[in-house]
mmCIF file of C-alpha atoms and ligand atoms in Angstrom:
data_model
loop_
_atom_site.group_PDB
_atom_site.id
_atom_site.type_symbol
_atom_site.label_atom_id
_atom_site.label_comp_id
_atom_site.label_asym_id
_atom_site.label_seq_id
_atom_site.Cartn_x
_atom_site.Cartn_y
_atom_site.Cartn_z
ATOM 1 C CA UNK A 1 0.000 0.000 0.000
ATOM 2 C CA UNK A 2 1.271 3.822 -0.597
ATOM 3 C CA UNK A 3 2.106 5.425 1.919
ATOM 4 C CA UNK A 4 3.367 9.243 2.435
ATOM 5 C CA UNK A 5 2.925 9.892 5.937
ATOM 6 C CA UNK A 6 3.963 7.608 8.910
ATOM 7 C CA UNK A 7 4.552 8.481 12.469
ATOM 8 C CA UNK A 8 7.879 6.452 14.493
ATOM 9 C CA UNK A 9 9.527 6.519 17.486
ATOM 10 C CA UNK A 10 13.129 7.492 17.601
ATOM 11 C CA UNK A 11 14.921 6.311 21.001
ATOM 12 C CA UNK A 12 18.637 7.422 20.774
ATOM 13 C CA UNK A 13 21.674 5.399 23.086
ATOM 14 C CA UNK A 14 22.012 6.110 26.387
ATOM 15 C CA UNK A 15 25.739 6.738 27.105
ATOM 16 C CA UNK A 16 27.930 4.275 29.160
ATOM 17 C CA UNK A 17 28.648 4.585 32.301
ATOM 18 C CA UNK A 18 31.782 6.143 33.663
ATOM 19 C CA UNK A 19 34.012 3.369 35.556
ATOM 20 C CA UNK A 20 35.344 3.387 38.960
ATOM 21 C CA UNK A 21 37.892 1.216 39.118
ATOM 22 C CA UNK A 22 41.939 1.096 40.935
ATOM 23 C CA UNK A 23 44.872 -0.644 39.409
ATOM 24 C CA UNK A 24 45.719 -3.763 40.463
ATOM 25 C CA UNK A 25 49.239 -4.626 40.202
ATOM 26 C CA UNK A 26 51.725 -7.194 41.704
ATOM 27 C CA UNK A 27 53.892 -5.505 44.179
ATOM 28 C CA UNK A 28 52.590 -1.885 43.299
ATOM 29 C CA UNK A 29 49.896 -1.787 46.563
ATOM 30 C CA UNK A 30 48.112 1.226 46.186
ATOM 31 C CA UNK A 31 47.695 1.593 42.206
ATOM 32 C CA UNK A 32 46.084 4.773 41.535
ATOM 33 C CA UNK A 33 42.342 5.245 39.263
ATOM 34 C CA UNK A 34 41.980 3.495 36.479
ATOM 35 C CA UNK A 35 38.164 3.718 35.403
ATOM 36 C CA UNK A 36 37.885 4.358 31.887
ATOM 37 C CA UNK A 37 34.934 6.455 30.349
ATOM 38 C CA UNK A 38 31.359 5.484 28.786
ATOM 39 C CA UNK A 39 31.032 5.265 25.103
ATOM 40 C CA UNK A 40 28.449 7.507 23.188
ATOM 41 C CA UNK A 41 25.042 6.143 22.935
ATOM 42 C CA UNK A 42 24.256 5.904 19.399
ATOM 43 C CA UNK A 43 22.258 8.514 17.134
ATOM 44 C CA UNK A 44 18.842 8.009 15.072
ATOM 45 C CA UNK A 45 19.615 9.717 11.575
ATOM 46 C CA UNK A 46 17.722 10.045 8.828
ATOM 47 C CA UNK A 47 18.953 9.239 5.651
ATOM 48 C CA UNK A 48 17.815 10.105 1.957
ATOM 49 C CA UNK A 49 17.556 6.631 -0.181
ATOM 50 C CA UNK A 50 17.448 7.786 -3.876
ATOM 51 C CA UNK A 51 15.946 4.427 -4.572
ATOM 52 C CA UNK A 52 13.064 4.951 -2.829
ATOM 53 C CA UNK A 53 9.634 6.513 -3.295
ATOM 54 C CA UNK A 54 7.413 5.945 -0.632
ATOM 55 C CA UNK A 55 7.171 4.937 2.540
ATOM 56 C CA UNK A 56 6.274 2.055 2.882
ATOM 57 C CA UNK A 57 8.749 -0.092 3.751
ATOM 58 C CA UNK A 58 7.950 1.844 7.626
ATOM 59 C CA UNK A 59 5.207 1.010 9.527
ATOM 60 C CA UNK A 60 3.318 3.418 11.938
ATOM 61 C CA UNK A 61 4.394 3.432 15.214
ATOM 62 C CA UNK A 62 7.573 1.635 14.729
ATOM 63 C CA UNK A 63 10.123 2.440 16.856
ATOM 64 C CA UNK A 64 13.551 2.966 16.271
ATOM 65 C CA UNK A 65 16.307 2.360 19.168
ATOM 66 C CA UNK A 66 20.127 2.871 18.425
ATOM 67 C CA UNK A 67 22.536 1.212 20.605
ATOM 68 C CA UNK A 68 23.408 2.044 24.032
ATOM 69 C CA UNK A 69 27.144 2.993 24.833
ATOM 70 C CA UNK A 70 29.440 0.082 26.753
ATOM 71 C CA UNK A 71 30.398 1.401 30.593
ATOM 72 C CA UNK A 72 34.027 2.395 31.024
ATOM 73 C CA UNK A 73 36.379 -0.289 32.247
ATOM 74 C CA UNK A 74 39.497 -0.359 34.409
ATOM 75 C CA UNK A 75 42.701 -0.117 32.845
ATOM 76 C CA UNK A 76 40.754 3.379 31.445
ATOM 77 C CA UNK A 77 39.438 1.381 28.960
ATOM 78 C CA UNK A 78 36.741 3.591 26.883
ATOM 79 C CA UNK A 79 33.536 1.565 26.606
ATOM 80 C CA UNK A 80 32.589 1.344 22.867
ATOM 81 C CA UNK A 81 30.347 3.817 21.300
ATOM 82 C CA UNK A 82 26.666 2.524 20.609
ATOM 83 C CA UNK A 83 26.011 2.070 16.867
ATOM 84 C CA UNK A 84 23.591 4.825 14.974
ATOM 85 C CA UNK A 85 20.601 3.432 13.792
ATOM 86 C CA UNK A 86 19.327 4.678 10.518
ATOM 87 C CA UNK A 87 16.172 5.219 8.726
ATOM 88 C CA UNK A 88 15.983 5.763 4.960
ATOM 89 C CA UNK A 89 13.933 7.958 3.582
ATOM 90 C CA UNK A 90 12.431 8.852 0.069
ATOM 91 C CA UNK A 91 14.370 12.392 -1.205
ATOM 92 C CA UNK A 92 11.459 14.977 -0.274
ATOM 93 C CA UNK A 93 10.268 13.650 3.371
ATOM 94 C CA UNK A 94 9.981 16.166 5.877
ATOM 95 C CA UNK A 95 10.615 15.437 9.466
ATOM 96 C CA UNK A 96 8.406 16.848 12.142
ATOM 97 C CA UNK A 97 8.546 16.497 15.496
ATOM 98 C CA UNK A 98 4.717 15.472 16.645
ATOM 99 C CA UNK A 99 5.179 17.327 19.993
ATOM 100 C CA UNK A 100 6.076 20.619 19.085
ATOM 101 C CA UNK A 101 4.518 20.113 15.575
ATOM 102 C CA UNK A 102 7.964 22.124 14.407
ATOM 103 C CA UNK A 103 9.809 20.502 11.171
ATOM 104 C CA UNK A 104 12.991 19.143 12.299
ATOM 105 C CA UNK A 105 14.592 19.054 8.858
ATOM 106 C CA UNK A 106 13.597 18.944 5.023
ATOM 107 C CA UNK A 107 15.371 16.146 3.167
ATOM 108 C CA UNK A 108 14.562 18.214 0.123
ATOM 109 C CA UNK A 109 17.643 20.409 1.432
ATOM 110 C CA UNK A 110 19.538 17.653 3.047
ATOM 111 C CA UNK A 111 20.604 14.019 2.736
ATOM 112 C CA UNK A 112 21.435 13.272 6.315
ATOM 113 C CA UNK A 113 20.733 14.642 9.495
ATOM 114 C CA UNK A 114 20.757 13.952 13.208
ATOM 115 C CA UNK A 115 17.555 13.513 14.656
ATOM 116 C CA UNK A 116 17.930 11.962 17.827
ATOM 117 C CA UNK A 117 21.547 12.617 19.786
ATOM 118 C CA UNK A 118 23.051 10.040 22.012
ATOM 119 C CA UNK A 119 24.108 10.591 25.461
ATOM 120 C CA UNK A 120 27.463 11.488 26.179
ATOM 121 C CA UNK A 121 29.155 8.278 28.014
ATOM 122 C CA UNK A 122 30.020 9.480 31.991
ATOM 123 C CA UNK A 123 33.548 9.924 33.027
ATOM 124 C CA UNK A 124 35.901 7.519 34.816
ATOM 125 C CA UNK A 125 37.463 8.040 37.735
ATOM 126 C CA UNK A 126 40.649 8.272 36.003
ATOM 127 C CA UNK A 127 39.515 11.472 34.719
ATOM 128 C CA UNK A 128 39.019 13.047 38.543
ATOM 129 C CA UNK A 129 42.488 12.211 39.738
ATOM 130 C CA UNK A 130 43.960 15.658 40.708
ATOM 131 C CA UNK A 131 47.207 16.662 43.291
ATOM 132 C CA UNK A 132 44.343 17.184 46.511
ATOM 133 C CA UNK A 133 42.578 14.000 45.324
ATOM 134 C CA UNK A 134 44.454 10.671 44.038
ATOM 135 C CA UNK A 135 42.139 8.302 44.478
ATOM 136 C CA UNK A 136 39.005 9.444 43.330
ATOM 137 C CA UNK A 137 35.834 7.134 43.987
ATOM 138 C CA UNK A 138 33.494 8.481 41.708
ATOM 139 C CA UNK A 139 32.686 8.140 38.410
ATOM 140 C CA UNK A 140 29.909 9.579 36.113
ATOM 141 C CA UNK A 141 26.741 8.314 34.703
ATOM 142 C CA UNK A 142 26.435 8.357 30.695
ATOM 143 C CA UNK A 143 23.498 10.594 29.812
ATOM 144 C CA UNK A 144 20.801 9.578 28.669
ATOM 145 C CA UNK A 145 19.513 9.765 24.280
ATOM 146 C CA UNK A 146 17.074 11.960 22.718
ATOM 147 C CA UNK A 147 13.505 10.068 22.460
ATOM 148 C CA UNK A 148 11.084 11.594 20.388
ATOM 149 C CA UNK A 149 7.783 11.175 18.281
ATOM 150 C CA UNK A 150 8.387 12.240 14.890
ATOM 151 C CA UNK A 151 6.094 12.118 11.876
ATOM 152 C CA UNK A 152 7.436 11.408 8.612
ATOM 153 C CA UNK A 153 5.504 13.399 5.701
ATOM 154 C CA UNK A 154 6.327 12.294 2.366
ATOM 155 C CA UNK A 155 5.855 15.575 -0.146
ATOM 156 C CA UNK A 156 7.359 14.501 -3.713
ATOM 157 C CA UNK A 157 9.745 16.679 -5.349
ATOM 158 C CA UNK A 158 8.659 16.888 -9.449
ATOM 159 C CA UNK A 159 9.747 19.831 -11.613
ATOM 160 C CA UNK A 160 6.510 19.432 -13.228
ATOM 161 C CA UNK A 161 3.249 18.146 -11.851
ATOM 162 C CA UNK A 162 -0.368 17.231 -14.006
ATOM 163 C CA UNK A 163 -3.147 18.520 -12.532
ATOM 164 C CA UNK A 164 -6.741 17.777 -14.173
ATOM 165 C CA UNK A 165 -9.899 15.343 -13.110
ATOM 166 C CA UNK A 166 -9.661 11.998 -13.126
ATOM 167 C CA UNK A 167 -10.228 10.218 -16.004
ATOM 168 C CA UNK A 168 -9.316 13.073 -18.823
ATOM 169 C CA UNK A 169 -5.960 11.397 -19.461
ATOM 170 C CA UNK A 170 -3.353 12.358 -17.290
ATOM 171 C CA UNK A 171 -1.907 9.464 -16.829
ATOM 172 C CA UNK A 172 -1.944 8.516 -20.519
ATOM 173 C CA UNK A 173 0.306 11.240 -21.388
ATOM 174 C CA UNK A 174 3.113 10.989 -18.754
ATOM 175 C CA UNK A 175 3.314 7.313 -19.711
ATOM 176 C CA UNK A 176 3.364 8.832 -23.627
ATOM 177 C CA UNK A 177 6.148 11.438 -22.270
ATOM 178 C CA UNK A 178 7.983 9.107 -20.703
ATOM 179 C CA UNK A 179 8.749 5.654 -19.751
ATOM 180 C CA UNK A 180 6.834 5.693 -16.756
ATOM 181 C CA UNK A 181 4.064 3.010 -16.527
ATOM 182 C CA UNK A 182 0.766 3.724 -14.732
ATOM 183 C CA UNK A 183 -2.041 2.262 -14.604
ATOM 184 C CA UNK A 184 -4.799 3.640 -17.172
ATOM 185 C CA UNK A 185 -8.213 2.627 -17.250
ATOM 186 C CA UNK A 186 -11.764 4.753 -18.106
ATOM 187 C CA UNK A 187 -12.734 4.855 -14.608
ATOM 188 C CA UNK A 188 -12.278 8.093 -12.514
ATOM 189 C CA UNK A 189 -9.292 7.606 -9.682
ATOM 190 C CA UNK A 190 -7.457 4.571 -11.241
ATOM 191 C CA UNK A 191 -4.426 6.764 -10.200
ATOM 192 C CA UNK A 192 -4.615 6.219 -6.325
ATOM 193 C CA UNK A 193 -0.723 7.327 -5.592
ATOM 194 C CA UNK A 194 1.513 9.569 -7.495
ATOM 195 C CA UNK A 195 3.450 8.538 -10.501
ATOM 196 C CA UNK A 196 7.081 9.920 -11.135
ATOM 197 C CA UNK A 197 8.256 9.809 -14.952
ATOM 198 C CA UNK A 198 11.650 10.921 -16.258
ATOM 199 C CA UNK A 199 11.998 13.162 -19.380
ATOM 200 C CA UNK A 200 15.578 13.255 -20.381
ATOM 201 C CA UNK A 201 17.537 15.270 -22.838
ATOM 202 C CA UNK A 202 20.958 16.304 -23.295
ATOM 203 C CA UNK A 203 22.557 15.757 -19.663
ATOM 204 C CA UNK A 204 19.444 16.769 -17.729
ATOM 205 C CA UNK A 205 16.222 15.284 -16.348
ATOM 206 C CA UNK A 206 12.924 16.805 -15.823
ATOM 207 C CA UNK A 207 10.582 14.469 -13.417
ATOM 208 C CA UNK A 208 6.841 14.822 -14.497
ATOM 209 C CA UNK A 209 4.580 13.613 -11.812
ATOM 210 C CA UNK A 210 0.959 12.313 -12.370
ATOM 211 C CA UNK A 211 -0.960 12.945 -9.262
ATOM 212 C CA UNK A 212 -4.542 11.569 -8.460
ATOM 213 C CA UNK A 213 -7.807 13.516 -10.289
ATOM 214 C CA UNK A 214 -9.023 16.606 -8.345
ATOM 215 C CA UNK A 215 -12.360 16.993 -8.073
ATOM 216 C CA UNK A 216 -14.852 19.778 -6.644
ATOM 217 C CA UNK A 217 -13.974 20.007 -3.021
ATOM 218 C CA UNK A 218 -10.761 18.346 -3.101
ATOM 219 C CA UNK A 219 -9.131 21.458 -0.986
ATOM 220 C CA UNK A 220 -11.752 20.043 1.114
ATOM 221 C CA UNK A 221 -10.733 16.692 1.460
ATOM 222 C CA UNK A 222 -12.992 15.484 -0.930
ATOM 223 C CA UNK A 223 -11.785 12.587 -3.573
ATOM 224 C CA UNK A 224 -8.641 11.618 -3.100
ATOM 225 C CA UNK A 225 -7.244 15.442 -3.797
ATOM 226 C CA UNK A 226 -6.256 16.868 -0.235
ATOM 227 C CA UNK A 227 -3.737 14.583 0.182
ATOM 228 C CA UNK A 228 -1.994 14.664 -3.183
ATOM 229 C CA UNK A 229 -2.766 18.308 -3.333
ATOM 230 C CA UNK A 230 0.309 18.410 -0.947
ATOM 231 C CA UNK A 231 2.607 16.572 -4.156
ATOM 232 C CA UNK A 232 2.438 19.408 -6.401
ATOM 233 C CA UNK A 233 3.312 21.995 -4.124
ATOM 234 C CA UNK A 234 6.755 21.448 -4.418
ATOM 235 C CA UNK A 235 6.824 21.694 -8.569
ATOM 236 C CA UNK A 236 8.226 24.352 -10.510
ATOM 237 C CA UNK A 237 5.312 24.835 -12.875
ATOM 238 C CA UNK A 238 1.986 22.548 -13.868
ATOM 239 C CA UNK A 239 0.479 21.566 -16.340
ATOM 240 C CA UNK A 240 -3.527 21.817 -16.384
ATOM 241 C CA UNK A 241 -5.012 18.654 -18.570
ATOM 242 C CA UNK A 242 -8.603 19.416 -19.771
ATOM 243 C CA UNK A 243 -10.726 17.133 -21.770
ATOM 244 C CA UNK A 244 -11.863 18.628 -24.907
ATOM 245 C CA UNK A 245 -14.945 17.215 -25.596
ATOM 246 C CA UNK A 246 -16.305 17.990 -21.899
ATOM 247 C CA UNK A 247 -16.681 21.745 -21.392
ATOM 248 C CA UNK A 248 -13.151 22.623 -20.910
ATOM 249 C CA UNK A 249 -13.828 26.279 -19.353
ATOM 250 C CA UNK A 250 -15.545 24.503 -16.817
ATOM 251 C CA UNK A 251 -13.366 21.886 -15.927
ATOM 252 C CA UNK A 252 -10.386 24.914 -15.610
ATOM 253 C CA UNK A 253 -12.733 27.646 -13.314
ATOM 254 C CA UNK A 254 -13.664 24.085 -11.094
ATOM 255 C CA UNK A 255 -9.658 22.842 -10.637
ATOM 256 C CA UNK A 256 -8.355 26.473 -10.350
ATOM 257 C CA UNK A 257 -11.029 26.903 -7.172
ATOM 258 C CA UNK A 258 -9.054 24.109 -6.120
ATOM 259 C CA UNK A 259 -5.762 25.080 -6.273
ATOM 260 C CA UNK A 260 -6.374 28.537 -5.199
ATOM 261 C CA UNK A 261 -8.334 27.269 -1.758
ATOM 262 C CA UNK A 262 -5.695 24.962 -0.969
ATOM 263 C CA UNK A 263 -2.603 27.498 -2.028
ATOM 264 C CA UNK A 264 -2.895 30.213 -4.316
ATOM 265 C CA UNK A 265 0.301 30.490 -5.176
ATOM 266 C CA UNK A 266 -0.044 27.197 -7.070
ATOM 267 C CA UNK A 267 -2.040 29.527 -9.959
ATOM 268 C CA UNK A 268 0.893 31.323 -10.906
ATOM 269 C CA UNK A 269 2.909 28.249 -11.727
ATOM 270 C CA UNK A 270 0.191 27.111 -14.497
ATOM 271 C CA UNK A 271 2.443 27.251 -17.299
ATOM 272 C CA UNK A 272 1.125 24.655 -19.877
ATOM 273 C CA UNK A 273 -2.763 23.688 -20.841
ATOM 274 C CA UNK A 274 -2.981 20.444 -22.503
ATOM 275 C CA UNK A 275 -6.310 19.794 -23.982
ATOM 276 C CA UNK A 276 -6.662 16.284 -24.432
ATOM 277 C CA UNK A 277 -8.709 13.184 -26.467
ATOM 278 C CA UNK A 278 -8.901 15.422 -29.390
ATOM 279 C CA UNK A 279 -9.379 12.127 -31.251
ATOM 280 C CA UNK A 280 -13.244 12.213 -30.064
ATOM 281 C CA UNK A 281 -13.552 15.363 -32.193
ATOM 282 C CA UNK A 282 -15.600 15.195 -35.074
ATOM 283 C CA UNK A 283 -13.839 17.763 -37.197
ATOM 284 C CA UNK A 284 -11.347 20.413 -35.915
ATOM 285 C CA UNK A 285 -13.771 22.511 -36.487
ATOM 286 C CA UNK A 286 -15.930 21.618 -33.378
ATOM 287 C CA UNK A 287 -14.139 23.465 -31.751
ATOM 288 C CA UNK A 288 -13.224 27.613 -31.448
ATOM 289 C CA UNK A 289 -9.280 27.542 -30.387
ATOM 290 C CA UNK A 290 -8.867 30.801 -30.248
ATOM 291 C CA UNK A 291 -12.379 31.666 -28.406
ATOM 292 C CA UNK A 292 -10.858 28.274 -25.859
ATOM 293 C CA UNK A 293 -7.760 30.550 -25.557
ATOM 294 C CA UNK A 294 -9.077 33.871 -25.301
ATOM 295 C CA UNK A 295 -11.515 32.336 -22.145
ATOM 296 C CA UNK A 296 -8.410 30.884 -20.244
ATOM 297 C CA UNK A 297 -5.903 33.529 -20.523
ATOM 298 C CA UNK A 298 -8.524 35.555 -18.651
ATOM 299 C CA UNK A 299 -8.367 32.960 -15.996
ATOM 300 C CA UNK A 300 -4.628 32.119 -15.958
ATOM 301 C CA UNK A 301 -1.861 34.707 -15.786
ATOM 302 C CA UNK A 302 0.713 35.216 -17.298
ATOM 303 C CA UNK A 303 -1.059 33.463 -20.119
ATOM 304 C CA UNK A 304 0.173 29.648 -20.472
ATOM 305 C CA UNK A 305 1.007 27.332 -23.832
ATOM 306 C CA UNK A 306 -2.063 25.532 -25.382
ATOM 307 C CA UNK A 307 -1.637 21.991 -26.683
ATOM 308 C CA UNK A 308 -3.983 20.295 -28.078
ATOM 309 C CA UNK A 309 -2.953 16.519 -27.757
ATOM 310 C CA UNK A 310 -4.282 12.478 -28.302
ATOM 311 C CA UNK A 311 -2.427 10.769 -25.448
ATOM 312 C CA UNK A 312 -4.678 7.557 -27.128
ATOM 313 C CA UNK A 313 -3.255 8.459 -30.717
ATOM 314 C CA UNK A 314 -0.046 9.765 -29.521
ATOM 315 C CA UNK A 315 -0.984 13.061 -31.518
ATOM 316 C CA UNK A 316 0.951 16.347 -30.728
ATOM 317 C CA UNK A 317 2.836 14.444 -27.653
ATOM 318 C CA UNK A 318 6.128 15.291 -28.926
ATOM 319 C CA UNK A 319 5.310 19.095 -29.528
ATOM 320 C CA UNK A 320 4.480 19.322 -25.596
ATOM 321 C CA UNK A 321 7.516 17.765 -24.785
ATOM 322 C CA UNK A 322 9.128 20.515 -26.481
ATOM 323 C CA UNK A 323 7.122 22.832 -24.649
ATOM 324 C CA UNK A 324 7.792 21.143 -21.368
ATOM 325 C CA UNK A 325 11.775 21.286 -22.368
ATOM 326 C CA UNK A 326 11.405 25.350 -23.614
ATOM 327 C CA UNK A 327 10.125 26.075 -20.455
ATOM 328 C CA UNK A 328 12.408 24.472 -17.759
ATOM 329 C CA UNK A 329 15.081 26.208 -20.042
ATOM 330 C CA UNK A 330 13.934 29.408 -19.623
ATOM 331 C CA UNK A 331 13.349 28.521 -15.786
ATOM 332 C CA UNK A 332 17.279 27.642 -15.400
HETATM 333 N N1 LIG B 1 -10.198 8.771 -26.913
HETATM 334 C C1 LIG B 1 -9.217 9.043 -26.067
HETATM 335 N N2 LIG B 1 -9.175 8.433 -24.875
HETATM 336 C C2 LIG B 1 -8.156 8.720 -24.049
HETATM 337 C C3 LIG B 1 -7.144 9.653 -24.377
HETATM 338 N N3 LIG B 1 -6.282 9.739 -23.341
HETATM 339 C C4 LIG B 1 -6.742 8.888 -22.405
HETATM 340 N N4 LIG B 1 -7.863 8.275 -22.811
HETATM 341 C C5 LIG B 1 -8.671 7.281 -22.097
HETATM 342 O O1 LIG B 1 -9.280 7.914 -20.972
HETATM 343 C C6 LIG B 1 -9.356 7.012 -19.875
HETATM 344 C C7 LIG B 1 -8.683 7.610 -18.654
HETATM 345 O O2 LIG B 1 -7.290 7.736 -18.907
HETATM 346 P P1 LIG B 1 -6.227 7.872 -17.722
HETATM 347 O O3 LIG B 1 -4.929 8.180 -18.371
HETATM 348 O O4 LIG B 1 -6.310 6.691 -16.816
HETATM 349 O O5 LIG B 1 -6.812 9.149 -17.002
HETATM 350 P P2 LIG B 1 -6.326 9.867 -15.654
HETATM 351 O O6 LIG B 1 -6.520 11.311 -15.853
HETATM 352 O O7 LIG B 1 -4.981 9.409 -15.294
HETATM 353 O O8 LIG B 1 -7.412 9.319 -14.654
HETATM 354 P P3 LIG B 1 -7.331 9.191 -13.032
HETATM 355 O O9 LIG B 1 -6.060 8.504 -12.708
HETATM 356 O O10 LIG B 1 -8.519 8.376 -12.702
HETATM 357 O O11 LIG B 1 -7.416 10.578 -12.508
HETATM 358 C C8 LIG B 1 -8.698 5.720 -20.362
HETATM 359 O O12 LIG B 1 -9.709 4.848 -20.788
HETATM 360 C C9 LIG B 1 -7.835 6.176 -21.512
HETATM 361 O O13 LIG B 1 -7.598 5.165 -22.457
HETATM 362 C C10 LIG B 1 -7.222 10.289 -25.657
HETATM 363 O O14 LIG B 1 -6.392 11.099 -26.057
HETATM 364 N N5 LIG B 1 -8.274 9.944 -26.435
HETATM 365 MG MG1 LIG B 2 -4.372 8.418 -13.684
#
């Protein structure tokens, strides 16, 4: 099953124990301290997994406890330092801390981080020897590891996200775009979790994502929408897919509602309009482009590309690939 948000349990090491301890040699009576310090309790640290896209592999409530540091030993032997534990992470999860509700760290702007310390391990009496005080009988305690509740929120990172209602084809053009494989089918929702595809060209990659159909209400919670609305947030422009042959002005003023109600700085990043399934046309003549065009520039600013497109018949697919490729251009 898909999953983008899980909450866990991080339980850092607790550090060893300092050591109290005297040398014991033949012939030398009164050896002086010896304890050795604690080791380091180990650290919970997130790390970014390239290779993964979800989060599935984690289950909620799972708890994740890094390795206590060893206690000191005589002969000032350190105790060992716990091992980390670490938990891998799809690039774009952000880390919250479900106390304080405060994001801990973005793995959109980092690969690694720290989010549970270890204790520091306690000192051996070695360490308190001093000129007034030789023989020391005290030691330290290691302190104890960060514990927290943290929630893991999955929010994908795409340069380019598809925004239209279910069914009108979205899915059949990113798997026309690209080599990405989704499921298609003429029912509305068969897209149920976001789809990543990969345009490349020259050295560089663009990463399309197909996101679930948005319906009326879907800032709302209704559909599936509130939770995917999240997954195109983080795009650098979208793309609005209409279906021609189903009052396209109305299917536009309905999704940008949407967008605006859940964050209305998502309108400004409407950059392309595909209309699609121009294969059901009759004649091109059905059809008034430039009336189409006229109507949504007046709802879309700055005004966006048109392309009119047959994900079925593969019509005009390569023409919005160029489109998509002009624009990240002009965005770098
Ligand atoms: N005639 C025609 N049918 C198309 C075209 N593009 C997609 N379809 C059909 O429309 C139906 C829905 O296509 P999908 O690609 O699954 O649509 P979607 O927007 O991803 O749908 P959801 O995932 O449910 O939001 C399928 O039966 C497709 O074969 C097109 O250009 N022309
Ligand atoms: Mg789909």
């Amino acid at each position: 099953m898909f999953k983008d948000i899980v909450r866990i349990k991080v339980i850092a090491g607790k550090g060893g124990n300092g050591c109290v301890s005297f040398r014991r040699e033949k012939y030398v009576p009164k050896g002086g301290p010896d304890g050795g310090d604690g080791g380091k309790g180990g650290d919970c640290i997130i790390v970014v997994n390239p290779h993964l896209s979800t989060l599935s592999h984690i289950t909620d409530g799972q708890v994740f406890k890094a390795q206590n540091g060893e206690d000191g030993k005589g002969k000032k032997m350190h105790g060992a330092d716990g091992k980390d534990v670490i938990i891998e992470v799809p690039k774009g999860t952000i880390v919250i801390d479900a106390e304080t509700n405060k994001v801990i760290c973005d793995t959109a702007q980092v690969d690694r981080f720290v989010v549970a310390r270890g204790g520091k391990g306690g000192l051996g009496n070695w360490h308190f020897r001093s000129p007034t005080n030789q023989a020391p009988t005290y030691a330290t305690k290691g302190e104890p590891g960060e514990v927290k509740e943290l929630i893991l929120d999955l929010r994908i990172i795409a340069d380019v996200g598809l925004v239209g209602f279910p069914n009108v084809g979205k899915s059949s053009i990113i798997s026309k775009l690209t080599r990405a494989t989704p499921k298609i089918a003429d029912y509305p929702f068969t897209t149920k979790e976001p789809v990543l595809g990969v345009i490349g060209y020259k050295d560089k990659r663009i990463i399309i994502a197909d996101i679930p159909g948005i319906i009326e209400n879907a800032s709302k919670g209704a559909g599936l929408g509130l939770e995917f609305l999240k997954h195109i947030e983080r795009t650098k422009f979208l793309i609005l897919v209409l279906e021609i042959v189903n009052n396209p002005i109305n299917q536009a003023k309905i999704l940008l509602k949407e967008l605006k109600k859940y964050n209305k700085e998502l309108l400004k990043r409407i950059r392309i309009v595909v209309f699609n399934k121009i294969d059901l046309l009759s004649s091109e003549e059905e059809i008034n482009k430039e009336e189409l065009e006229k109507e949504l520039a007046k709802l879309i600013k700055p005004k966006p590309k048109f392309f009119y497109v047959s994900a079925l018949l593969g019509i005009n697919i390569d023409e919005l690939k160029e489109g998509i490729i002009e624009i990240m251009e002009q965005g770098n």
